[in-house]
Tab-separated table of C-alpha atoms in Angstrom:
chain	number	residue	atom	x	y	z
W	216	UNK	CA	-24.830	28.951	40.451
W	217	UNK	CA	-22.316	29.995	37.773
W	218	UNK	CA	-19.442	32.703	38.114
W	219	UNK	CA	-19.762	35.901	39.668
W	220	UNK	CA	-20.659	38.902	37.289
W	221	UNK	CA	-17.895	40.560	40.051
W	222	UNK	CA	-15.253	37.472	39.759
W	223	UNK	CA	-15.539	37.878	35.527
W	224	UNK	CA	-14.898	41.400	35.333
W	225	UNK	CA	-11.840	40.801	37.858
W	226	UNK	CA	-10.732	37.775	35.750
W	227	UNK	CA	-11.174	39.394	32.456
W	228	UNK	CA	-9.400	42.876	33.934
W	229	UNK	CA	-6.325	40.874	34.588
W	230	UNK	CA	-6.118	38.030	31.922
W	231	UNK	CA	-7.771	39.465	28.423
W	232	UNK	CA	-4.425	40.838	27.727
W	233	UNK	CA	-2.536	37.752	28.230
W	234	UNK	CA	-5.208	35.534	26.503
W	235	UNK	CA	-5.309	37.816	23.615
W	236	UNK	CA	-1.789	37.645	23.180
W	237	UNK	CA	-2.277	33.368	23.377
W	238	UNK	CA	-4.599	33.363	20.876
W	239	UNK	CA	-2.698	35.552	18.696
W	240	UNK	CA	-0.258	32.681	17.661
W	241	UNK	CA	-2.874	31.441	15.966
W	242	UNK	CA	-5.398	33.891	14.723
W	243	UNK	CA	-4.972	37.448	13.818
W	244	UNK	CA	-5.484	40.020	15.586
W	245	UNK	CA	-8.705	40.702	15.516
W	246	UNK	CA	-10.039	37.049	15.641
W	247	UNK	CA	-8.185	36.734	18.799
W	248	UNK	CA	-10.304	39.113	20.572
W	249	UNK	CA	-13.341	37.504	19.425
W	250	UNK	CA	-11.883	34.263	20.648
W	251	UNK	CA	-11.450	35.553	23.860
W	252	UNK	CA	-14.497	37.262	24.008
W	253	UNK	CA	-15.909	34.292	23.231
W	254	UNK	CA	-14.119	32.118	25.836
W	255	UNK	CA	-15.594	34.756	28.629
W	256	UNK	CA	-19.297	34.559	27.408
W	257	UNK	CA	-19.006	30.557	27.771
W	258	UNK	CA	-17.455	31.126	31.348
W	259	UNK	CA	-20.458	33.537	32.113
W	260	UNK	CA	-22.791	30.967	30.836
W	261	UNK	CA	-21.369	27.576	32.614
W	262	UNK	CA	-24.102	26.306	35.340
W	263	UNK	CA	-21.908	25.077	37.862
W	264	UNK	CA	-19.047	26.531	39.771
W	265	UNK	CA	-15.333	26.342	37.511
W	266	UNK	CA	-13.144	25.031	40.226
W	267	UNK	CA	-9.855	27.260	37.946
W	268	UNK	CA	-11.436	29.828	35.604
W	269	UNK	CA	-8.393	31.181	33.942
W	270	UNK	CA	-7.060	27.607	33.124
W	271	UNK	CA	-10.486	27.037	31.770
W	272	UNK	CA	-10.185	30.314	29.786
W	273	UNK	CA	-7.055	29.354	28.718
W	274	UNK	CA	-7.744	26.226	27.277
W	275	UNK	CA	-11.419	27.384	25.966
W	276	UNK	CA	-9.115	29.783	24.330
W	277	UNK	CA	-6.732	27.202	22.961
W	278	UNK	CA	-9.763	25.380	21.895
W	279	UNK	CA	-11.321	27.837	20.203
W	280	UNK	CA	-8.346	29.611	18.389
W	281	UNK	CA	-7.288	26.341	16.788
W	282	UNK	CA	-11.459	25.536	15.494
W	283	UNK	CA	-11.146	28.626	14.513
W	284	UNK	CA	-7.415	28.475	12.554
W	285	UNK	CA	-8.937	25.110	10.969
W	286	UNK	CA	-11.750	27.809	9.612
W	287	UNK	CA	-9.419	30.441	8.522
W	288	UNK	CA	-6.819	27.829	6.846
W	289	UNK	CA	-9.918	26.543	4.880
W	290	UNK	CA	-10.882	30.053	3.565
W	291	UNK	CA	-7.456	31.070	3.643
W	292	UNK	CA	-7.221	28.561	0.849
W	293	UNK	CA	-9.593	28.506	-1.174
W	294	UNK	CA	-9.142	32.837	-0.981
W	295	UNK	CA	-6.015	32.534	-1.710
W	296	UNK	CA	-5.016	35.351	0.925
W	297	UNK	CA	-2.425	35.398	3.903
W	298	UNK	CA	-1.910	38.156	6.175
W	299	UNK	CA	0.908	39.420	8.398
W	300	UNK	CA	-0.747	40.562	11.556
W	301	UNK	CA	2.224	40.896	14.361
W	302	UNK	CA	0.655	39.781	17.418
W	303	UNK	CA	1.698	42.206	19.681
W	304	UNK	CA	3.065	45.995	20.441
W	305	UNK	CA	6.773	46.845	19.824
W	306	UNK	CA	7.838	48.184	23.213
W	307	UNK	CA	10.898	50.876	22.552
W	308	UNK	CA	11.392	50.743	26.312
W	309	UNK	CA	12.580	47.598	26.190
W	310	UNK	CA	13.876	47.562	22.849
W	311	UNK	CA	11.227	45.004	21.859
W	312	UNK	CA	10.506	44.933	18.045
W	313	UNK	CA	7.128	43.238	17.545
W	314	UNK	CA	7.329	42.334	13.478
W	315	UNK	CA	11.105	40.682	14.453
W	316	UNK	CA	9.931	38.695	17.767
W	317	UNK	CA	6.648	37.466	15.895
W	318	UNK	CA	8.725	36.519	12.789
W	319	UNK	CA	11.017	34.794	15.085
W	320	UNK	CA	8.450	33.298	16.997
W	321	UNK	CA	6.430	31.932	13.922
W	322	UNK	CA	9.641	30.058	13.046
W	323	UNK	CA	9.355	27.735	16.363
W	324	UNK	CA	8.096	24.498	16.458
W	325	UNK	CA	4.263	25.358	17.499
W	326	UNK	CA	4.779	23.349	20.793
W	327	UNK	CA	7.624	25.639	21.328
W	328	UNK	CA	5.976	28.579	20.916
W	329	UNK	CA	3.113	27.792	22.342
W	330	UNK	CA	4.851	27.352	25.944
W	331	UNK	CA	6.646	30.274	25.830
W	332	UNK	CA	3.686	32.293	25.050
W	333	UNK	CA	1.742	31.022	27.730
W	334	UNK	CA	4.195	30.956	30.580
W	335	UNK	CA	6.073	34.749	29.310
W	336	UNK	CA	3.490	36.575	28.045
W	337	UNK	CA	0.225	34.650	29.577
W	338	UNK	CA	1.824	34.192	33.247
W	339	UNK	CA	1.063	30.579	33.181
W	340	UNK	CA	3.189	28.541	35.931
W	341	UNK	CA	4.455	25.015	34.100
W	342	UNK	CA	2.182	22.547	35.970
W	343	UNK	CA	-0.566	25.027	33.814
W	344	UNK	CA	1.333	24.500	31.155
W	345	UNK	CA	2.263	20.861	31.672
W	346	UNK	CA	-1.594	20.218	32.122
W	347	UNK	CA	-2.734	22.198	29.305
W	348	UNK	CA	-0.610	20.273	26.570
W	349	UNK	CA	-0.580	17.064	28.456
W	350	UNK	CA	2.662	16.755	29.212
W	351	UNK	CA	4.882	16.691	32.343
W	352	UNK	CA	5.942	19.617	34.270
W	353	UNK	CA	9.969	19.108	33.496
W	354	UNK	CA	9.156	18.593	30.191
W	355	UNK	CA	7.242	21.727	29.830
W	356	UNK	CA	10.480	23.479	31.200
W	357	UNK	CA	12.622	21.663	29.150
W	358	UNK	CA	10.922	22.545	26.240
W	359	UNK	CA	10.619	26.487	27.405
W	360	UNK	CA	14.367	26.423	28.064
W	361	UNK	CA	14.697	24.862	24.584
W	362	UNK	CA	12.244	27.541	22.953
W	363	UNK	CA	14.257	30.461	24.343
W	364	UNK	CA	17.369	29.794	23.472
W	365	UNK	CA	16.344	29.432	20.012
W	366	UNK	CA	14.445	32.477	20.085
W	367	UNK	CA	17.656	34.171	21.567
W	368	UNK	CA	19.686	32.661	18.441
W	369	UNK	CA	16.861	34.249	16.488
W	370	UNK	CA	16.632	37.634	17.450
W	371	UNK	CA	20.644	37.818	17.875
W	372	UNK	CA	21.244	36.803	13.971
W	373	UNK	CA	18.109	39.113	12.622
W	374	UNK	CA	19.817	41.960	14.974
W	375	UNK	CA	23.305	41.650	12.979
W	376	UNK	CA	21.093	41.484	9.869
W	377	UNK	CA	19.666	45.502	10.230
């Protein structure tokens, strides 16, 4: 017996956002959704019980985003096109700008960014983390503490800039 059609609407109420917002540091917009989406349908679908559906989600979601980045870098090339999509909303209330913090995100080392994403914006603890990217729990700190103080050093200099 899979998941309950009652568990997957709870799971998706409360973690589409933050998934959506994980996949966005690799996809656009739009293909993030789909990703998700995507990740969900498989969770309906598995035959046996998921002993942590939203780590699952989370790394069907990893998995799928980067297939699907592979895809879009292909096109991408051979197209010829690349697209500024900023992967979230600016939030005035708490002075947030979107286009600055994905600019200044994007300029992270992708492991960087990846664990900030995931534990700020996706809620992941850092033994999620840590056992998502294969790595240990400190070190999944460690590199969070090192992420965000870059960020900071980021978003202070591109502040004095406007």
């Amino acid at each position: 017996m899979g998941i309950t059609q009652a568990r997957l609407r709870e799971i998706m109420a409360k973690h589409a956002g933050p998934l959506t917002l994980y996949a966005r540091q690799f996809l656009d917009y739009h293909a993030a959704e789909d990703v998700v989406q995507e990740a969900l349908f498989r969770l309906s679908r598995e035959p046996s019980d998921v002993e942590n559906p939203v780590a699952w989600l989370y790394r069907a979601v990893r998995n799928g985003a980067v297939s699907r980045k592979r895809g879009d870098l292909r096109r991408e090339k051979r197209e010829n096109l690349n697209k500024q999509v900023p992967w979230f909303e600016s939030d005035p209330a708490r002075r947030l700008d979107s286009e600055q913090v994905t600019e200044s995100l994007q300029t992270l080392p992708t492991e960087l960014r990846e664990i900030i994403t995931l534990h700020v914006w996706g809620g992941r603890s850092f033994a999620e983390i840590a056992e998502l990217l294969g790595m240990s729990k400190a070190t999944a700190f460690r590199r969070y503490e090192e992420g965000l103080t870059a960020l900071r050093k980021l978003l202070g200099e591109n502040r004095h800039e406007k």
